[in-house]
Coordinates of C-alpha atoms and ligand atoms in Angstrom, one line a residue:
X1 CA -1.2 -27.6 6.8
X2 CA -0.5 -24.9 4.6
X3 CA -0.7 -21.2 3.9
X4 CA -3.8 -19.3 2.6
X5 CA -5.6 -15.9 2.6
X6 CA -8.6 -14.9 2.8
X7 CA -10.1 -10.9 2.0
X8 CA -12.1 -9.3 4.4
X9 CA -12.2 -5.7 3.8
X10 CA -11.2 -3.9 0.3
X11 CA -10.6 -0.4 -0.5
X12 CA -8.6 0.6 -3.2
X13 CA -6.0 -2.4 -4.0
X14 CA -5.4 -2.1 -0.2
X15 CA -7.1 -5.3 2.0
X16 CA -7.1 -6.2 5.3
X17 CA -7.2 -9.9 5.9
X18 CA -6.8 -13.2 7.4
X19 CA -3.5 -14.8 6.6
X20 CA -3.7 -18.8 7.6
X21 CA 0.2 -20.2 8.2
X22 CA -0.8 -23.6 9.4
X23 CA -2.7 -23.5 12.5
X24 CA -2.0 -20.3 13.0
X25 CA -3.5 -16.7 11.8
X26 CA -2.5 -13.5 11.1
X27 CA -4.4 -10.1 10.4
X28 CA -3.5 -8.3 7.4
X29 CA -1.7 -5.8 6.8
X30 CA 0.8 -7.2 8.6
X31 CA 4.2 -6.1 9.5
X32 CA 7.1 -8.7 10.4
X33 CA 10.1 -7.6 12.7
X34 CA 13.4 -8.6 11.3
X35 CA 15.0 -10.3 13.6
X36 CA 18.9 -10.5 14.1
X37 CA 19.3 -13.4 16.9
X38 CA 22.9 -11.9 17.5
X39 CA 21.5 -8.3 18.3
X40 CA 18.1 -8.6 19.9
X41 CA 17.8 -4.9 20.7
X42 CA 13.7 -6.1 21.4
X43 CA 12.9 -9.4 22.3
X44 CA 10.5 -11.6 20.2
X45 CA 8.6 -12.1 23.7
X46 CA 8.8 -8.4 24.3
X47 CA 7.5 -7.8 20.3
X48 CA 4.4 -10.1 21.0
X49 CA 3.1 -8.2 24.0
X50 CA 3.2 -4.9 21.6
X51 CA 1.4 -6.8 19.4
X52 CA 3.3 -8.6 17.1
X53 CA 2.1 -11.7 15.4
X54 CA 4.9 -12.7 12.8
X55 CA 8.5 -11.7 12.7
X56 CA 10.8 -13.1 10.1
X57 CA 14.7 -13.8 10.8
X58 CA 17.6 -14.6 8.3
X59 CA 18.6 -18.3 8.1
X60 CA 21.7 -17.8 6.9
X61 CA 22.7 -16.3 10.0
X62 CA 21.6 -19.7 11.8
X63 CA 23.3 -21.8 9.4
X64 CA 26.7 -20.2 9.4
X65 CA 26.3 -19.5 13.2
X66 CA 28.3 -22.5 15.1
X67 CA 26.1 -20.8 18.0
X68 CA 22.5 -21.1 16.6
X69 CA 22.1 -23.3 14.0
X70 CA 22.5 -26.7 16.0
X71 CA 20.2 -25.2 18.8
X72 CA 17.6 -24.4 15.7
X73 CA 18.2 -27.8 14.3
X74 CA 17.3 -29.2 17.7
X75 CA 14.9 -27.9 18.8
X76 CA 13.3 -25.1 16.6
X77 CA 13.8 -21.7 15.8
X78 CA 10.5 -21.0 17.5
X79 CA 12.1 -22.2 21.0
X80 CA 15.5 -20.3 20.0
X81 CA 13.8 -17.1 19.7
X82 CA 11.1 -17.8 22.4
X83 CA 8.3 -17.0 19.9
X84 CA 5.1 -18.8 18.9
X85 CA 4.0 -16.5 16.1
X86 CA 4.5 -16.9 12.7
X87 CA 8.0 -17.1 11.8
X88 CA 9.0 -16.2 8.4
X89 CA 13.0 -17.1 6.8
X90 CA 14.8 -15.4 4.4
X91 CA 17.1 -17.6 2.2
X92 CA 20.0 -15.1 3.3
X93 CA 21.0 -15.3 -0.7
X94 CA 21.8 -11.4 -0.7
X95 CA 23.9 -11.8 2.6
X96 CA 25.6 -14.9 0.9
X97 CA 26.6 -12.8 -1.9
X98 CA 28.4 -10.0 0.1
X99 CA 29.8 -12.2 3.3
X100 CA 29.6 -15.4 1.5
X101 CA 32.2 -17.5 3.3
X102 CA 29.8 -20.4 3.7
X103 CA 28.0 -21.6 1.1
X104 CA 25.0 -23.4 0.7
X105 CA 22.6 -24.3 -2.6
X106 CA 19.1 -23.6 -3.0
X107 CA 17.6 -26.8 -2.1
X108 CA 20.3 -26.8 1.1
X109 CA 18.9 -23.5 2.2
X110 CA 15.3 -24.8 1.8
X111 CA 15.3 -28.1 3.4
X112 CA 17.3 -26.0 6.2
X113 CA 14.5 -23.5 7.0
X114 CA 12.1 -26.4 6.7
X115 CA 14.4 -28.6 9.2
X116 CA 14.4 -25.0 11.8
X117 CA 11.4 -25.1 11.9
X118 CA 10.5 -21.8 9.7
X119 CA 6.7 -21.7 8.4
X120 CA 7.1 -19.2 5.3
X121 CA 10.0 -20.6 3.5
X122 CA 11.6 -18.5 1.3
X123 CA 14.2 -19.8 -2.1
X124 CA 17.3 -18.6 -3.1
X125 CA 16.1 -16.1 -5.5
X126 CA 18.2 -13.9 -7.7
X127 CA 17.1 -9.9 -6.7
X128 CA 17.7 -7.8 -9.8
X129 CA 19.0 -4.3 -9.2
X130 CA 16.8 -1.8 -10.5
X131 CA 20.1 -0.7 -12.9
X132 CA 20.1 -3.8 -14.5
X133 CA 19.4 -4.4 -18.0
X134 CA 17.2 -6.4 -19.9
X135 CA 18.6 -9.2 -21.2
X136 CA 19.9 -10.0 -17.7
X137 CA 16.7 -9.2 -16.1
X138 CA 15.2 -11.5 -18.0
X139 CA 17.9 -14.3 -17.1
X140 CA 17.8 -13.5 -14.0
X141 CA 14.2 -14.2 -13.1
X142 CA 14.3 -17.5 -15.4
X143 CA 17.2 -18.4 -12.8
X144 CA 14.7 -17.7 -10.2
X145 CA 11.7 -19.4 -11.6
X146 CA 13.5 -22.7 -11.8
X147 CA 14.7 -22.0 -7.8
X148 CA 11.4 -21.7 -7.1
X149 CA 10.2 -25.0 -9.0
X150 CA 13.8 -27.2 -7.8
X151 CA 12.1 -25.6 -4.0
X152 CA 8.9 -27.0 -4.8
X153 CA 9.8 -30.7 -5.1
X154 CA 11.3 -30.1 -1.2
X155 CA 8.5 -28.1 0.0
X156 CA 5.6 -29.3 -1.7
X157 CA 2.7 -28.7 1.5
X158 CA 2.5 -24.7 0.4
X159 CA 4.3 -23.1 2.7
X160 CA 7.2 -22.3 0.3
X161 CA 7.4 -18.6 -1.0
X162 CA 7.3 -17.1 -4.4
X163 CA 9.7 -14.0 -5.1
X164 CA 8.1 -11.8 -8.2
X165 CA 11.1 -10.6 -9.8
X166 CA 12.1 -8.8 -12.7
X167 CA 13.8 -5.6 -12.4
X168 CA 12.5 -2.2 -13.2
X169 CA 11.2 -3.8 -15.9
X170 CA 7.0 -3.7 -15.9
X171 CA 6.1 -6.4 -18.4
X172 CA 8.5 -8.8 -16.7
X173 CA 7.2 -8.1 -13.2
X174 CA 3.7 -8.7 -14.9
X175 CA 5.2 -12.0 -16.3
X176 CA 7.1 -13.2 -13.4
X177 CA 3.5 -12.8 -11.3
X178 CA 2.3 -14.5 -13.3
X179 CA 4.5 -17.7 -13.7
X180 CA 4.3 -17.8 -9.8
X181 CA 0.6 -17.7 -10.0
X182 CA 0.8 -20.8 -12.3
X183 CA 2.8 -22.7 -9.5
X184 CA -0.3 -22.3 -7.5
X185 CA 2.0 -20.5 -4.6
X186 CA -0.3 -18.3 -2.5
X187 CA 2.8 -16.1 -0.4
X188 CA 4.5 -13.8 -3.3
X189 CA 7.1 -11.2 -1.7
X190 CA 8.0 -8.6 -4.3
X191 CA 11.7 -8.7 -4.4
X192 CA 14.5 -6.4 -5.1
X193 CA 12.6 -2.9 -4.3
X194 CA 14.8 -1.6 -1.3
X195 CA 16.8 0.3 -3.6
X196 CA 13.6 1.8 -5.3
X197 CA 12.6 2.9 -1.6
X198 CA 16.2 3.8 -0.7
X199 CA 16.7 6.6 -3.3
X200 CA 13.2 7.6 -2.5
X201 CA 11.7 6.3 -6.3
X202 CA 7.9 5.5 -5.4
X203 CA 6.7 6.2 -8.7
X204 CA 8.8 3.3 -9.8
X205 CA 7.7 1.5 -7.0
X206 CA 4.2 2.1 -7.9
X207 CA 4.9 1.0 -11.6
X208 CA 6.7 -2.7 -10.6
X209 CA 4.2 -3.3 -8.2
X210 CA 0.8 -3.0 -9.9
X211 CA 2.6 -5.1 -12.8
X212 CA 3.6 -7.4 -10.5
X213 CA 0.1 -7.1 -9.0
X214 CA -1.7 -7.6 -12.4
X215 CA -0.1 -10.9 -13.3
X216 CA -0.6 -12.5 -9.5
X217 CA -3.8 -13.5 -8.7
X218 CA -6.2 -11.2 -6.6
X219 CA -6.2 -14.0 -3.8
X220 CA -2.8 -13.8 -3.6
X221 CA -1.1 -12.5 -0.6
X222 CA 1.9 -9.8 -1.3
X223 CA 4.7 -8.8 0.8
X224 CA 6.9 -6.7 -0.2
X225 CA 10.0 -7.7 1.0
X226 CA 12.1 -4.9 2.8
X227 CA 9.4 -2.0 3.4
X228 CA 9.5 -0.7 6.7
X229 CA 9.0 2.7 6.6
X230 CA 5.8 4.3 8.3
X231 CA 5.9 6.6 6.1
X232 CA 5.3 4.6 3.0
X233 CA 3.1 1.9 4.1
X234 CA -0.3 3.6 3.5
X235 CA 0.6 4.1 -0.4
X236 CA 1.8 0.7 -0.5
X237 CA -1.1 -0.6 1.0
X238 CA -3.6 1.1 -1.1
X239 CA -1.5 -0.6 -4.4
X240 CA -2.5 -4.2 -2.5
X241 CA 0.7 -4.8 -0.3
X242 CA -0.4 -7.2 2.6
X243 CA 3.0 -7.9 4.2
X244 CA 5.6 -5.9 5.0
X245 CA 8.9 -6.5 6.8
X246 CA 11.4 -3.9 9.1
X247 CA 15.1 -4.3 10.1
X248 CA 14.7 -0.1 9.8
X249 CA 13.1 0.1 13.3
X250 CA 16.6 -1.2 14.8
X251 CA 18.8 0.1 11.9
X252 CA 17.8 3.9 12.3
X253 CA 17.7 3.1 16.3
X254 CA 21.7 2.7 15.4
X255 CA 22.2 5.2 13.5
X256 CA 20.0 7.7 16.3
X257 CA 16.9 8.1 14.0
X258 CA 13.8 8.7 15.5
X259 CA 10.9 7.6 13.1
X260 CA 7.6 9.4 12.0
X261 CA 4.6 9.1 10.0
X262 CA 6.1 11.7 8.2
X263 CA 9.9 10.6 8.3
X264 CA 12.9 10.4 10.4
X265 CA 14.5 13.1 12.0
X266 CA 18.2 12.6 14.1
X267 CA 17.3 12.4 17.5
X268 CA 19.7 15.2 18.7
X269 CA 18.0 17.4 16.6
X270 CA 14.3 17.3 18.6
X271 CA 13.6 19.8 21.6
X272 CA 9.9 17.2 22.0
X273 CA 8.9 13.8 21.4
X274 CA 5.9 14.1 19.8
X275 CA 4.5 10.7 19.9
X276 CA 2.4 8.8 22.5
X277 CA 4.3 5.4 22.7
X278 CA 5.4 4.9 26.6
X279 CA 9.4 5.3 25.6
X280 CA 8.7 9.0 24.3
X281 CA 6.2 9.9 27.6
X282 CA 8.8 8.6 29.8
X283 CA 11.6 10.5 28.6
X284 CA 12.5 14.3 27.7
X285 CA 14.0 14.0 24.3
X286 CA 17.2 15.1 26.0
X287 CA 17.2 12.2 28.1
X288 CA 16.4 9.5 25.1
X289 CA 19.0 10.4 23.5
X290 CA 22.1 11.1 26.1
X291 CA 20.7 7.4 27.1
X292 CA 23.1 4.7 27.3
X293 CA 20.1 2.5 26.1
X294 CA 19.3 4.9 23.5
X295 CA 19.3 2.6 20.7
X296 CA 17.2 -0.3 22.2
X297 CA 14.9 3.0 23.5
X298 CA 14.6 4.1 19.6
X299 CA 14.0 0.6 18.5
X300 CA 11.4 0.5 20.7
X301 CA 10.0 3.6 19.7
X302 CA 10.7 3.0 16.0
X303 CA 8.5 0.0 16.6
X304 CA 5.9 1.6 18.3
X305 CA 5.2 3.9 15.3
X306 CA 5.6 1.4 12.2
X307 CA 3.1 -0.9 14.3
X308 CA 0.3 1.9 15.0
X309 CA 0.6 2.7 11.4
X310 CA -0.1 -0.7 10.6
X311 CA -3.2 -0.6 13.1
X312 CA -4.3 2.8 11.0
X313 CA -4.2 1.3 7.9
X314 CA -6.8 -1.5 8.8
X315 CA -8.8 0.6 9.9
X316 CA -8.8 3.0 7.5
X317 CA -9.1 -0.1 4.6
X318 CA -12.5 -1.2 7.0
X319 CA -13.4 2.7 7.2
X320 CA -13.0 3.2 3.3
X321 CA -10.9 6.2 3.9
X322 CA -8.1 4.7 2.9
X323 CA -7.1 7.4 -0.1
X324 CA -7.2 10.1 2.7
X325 CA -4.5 8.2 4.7
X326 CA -2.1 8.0 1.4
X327 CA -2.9 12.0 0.7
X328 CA -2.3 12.4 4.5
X329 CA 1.0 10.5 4.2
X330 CA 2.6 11.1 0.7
X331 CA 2.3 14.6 1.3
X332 CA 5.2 14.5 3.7
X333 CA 7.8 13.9 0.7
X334 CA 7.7 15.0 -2.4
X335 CA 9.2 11.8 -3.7
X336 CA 6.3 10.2 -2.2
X337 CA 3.6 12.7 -3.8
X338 CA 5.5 11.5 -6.8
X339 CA 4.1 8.1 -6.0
X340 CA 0.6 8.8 -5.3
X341 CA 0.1 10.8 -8.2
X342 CA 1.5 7.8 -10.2
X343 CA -1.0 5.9 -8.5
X344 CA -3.9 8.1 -9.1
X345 CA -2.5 7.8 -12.7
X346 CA -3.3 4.3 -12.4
X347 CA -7.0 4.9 -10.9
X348 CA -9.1 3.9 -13.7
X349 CA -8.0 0.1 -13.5
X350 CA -8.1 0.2 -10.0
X351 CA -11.8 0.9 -9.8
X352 CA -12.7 -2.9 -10.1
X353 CA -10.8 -3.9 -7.0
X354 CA -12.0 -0.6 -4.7
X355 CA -15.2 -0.9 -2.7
X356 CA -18.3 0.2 -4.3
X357 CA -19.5 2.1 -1.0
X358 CA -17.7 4.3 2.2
X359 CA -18.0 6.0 5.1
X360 CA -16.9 9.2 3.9
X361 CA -15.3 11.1 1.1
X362 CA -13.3 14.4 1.9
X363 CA -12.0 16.8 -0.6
X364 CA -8.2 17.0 -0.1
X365 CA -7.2 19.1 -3.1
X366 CA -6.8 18.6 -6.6
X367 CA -5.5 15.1 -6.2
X368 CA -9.1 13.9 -4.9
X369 CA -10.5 14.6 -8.4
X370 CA -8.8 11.5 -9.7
X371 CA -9.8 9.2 -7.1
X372 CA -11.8 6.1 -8.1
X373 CA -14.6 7.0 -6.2
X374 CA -14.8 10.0 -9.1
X375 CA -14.1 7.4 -11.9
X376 CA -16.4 5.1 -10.9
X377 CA -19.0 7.8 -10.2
X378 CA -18.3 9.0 -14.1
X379 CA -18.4 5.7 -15.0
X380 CA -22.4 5.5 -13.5
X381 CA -23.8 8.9 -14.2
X382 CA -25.4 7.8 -17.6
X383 CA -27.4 5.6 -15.4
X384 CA -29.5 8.7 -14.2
X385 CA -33.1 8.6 -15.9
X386 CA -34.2 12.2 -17.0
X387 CA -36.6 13.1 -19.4
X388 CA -36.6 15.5 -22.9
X389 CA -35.4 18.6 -20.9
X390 CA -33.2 19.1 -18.6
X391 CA -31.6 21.4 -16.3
X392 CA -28.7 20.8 -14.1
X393 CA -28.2 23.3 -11.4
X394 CA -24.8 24.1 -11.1
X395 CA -24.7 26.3 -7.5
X396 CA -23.0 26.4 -4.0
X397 CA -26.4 27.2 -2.7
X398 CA -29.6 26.4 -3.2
X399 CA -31.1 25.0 -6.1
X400 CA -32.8 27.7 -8.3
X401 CA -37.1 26.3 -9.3
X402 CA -36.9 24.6 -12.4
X403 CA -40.0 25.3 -13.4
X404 CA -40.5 24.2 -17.5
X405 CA -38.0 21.8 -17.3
X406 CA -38.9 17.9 -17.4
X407 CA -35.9 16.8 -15.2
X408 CA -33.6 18.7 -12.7
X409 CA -30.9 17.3 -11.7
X410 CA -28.2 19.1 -9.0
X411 CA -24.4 19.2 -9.0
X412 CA -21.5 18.1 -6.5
X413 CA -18.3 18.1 -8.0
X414 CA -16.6 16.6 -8.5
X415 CA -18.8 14.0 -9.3
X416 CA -21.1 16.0 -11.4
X417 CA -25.2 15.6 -12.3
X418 CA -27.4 14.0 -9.5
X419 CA -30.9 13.4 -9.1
X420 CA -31.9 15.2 -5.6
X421 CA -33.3 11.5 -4.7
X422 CA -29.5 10.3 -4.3
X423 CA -28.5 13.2 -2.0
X424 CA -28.4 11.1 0.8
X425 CA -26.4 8.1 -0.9
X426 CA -23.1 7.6 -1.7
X427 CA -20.8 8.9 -2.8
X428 CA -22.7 12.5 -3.2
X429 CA -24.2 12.3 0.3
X430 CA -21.2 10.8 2.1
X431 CA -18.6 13.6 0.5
X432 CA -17.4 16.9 2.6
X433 CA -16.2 19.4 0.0
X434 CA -14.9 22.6 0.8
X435 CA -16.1 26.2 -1.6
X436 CA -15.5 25.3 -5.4
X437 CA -11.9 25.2 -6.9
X438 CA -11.4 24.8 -10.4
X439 CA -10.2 21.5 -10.6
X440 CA -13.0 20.0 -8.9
X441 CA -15.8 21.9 -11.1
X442 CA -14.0 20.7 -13.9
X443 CA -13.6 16.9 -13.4
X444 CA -17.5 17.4 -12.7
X445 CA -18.3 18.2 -16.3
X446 CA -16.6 14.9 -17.2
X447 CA -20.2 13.6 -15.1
X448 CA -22.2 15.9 -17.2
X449 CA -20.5 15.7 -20.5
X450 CA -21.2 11.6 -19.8
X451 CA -24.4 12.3 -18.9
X452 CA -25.1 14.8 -22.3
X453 CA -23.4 12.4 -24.5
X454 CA -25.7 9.3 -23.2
X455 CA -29.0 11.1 -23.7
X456 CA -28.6 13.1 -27.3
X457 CA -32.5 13.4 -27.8
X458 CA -32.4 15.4 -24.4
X459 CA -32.2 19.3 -24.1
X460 CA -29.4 20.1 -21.7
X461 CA -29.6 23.5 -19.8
X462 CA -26.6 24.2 -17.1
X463 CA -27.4 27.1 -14.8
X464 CA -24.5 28.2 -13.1
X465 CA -23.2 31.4 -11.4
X466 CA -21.3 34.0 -13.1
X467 CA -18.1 32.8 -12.3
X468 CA -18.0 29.7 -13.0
X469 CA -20.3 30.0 -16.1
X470 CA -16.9 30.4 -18.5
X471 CA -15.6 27.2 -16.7
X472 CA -18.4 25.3 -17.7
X473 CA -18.7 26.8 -21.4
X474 CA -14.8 25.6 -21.7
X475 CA -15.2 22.0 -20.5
X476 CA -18.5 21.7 -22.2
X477 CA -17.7 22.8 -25.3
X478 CA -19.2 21.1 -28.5
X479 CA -21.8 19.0 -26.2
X480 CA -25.1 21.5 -27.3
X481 CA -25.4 22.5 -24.0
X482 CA -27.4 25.4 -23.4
X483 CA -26.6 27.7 -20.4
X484 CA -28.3 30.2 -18.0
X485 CA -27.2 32.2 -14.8
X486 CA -28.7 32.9 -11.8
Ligands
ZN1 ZN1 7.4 7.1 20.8

């Protein structure tokens, strides 16, 4: 018995997979209901017929709860909460910090979660505010490397779980990855990032996660711990996020928040409830929130939403249209545009992990031009055979006779040059792109410049139209590319 993962589908970072706990599995991307056993506003029984596989409760609650922790010492947090999914504990060492009346040591809270019953067991781990400095960054995540290895000689069958800390700091996210990767521990939450997602800093999110990322192994499998959202979750997907976690379907229900793909909105400011879950088809949004069960009715509703994005983002990783989700999504925020621009800055080393073929590719705007479908197609087009001259037909329509010429090769930005014999294949044949834009025609000469630059005994002619001739002049400049117009 132990934990492992296993990648089915890749695109991007992002993967949907198998996640083994013992004798039970778990589809990835997975998100896990916090549970509160003091204020079930949805049942665990209720959660599993909507789907819900894992959920992961607090076991410091059950330990300094006279009510619940000798009924989970006796017979199991699974039977407390009537659940037989996964269930996941939190060491409670941020809620022992701010109501710490009882205490309790690392190895106390492990060999408690293991004695409840819990199947992802989680140590006492020090989360660094993203304020913190250095030097006690640093200390900080040598305080939790040696929780996690005093953990390990308690929990030694793999199901214990490795927090990647480090701060804002990159190179010691990078390094704490991968000290837990050296442990051999296959679960690694990324710790300490709900302030990051709190004051709305993605592009920093983006930053501590890939170096976290880059130090774990690819095999591993990531939550990161507190992200709840909907509105995030495709952006932290596509970065190679597997689990993610929500107390922020009940905690907006409290506070009256109504969640959306795009964000959350006060529920006493909609006329509609635009959403096909059966608590918003049932109810006028007048009548969900004058409700006296309003904030079990949110929660539910709140749920509903996280756990359909979930569903979207496997099937847009098995799709391979997983980049149009994130522009879809981070568009809502520009905080989160923020993020997925960072991200795109970050394309080039992602190319590896991403899929070599999709479905589809659509055009979204200017942010499309970085994607690492584009990169890798740049990275190919010196591949193309042609022969001493060569034109490349640079139109929206059809391609003009190139009569005289030895090779000619047509253009789709913004991939660039292709040989008419790959029209059908992807990525050229599989991409919907709407009339011309600049940016686009111009991350296409990066496929031609490649292409130029890789055949210098070859005569280069690009025929273009009149208005996009200067384009090509500008981005092709000191190549010895010759031009014409039709
Ligand atoms: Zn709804």
């Amino acid at each position: 018995m132990t934990i492992n993962f296993e990648v089915l589908h890749k695109d991007i970072a992002g993967r949907c997979g198998k996640l083994r706990v013992g004798s039970k599995t778990v589809k990835t991307p997975v998100l896990l209901p916090v549970i509160n056993p003091h204020i079930p506003l949805i049942t665990p029984k209720e959660m599993q017929r909507m789907g819900v596989e894992a959920l992961i409760t607090n076991a410091y609650i059950f330990y300094k709860s006279s009510r619940f922790r000798d009924a989970a010492l006796e017979s199991g947090l699974h039977a407390v909460l009537d659940f037989d999914g996964v269930i996941m504990t939190d060491s409670g060492a941020f809620q022992q910090s701010v109501y710490g009346d009882v205490e309790i040591t690392n190895t106390e809270t492990v060999a408690f979660q293991r004695a409840i019953g819990s199947e992802i067991i989680v140590p006492m781990d020090i989360a660094t505010p993203p304020g913190a400095e250095y030097p006690n960054a640093r200390a900080e995540l040598d305080i939790t490397m040696e929780r996690i290895r005093e953990a390990l000689t308690v929990i030694d069958d793999g199901h214990l779980a490795a927090p990647v800390q480090g701060g804002r700091f990159t190179d010691l996210r990078e390094e704490a990855g991968r000290r837990v990767r050296d442990l051999g521990i296959t679960f690694c939450p990324v710790g300490a990032v709900v302030p990051l997602m709190e004051s709305y800093r993605y592009r920093d999110l983006v930053d501590v996660v890939l170096a976290a990322k880059q130090g774990l192994f690819p095999s591993s499998c990531v939550h990161l711990f507190g992200a709840g959202h909907p509105s995030m979750l495709a952006l932290a997907a596509a970065m190679g996020c597997d689990v993610f976690d929500s107390a922020a379907y009940a905690l907006y229900a409290r506070e009256g928040r109504y969640m959306t793909t795009h964000g959350s909105l006060k529920i006493g400011e909609l006329a509609e409830l635009p959403c096909a879950c059966e608590v918003c088809r049932t109810h006028t949004a007048r009548e969900l929130g004058d409700s006296p069960d309003r904030e079990r009715l949110l929660a539910l509703h709140n749920l509903h939403v996280t756990l359909a994005e979930i569903a979207r983002i496997r099937q847009s990783i098995q799709d391979g249209t997983l980049w149009e989700l994130v522009d879809e999504r981070c568009r809502n925020h520009p905080r989160l545009l923020s993020g997925y621009r960072r991200l795109l800055t970050r394309a080039p080393d992602l190319v590896a992990q991403d899929r070599v073929s999709k479905r589809r590719f659509f055009y979204r705007g200017s942010e499309s031009c970085g994607r690492t479908e584009v990169i890798r197609y740049h990275r190919t087009v010196d591949r193309i055979p042609v022969g001493k001259t060569v034109m490349i037909a640079c139109t929206e329509q059809d391609t003009p006779p190139g009569d005289g010429f030895d090779t000619v090769l047509r253009f789709k930005p913004p991939f660039g040059p292709y040989p008419p014999e790959l029209s059908e294949t992807y990525p050229v044949g599989q991409s919907e792109i709407p009339e011309w834009d600049g940016d686009m025609v111009r991350a296409g000469c990066v496929g031609i410049r490649r292409l130029v630059e890789a055949n210098r005994e070859s005569a280069f002619t690009v025929v273009a139209g009149e208005h996009w001739l200067p384009v090509f002049e500008q981005e092709l400049k000191d190549t010895g590319v010759q031009y014409g117009t039709i």
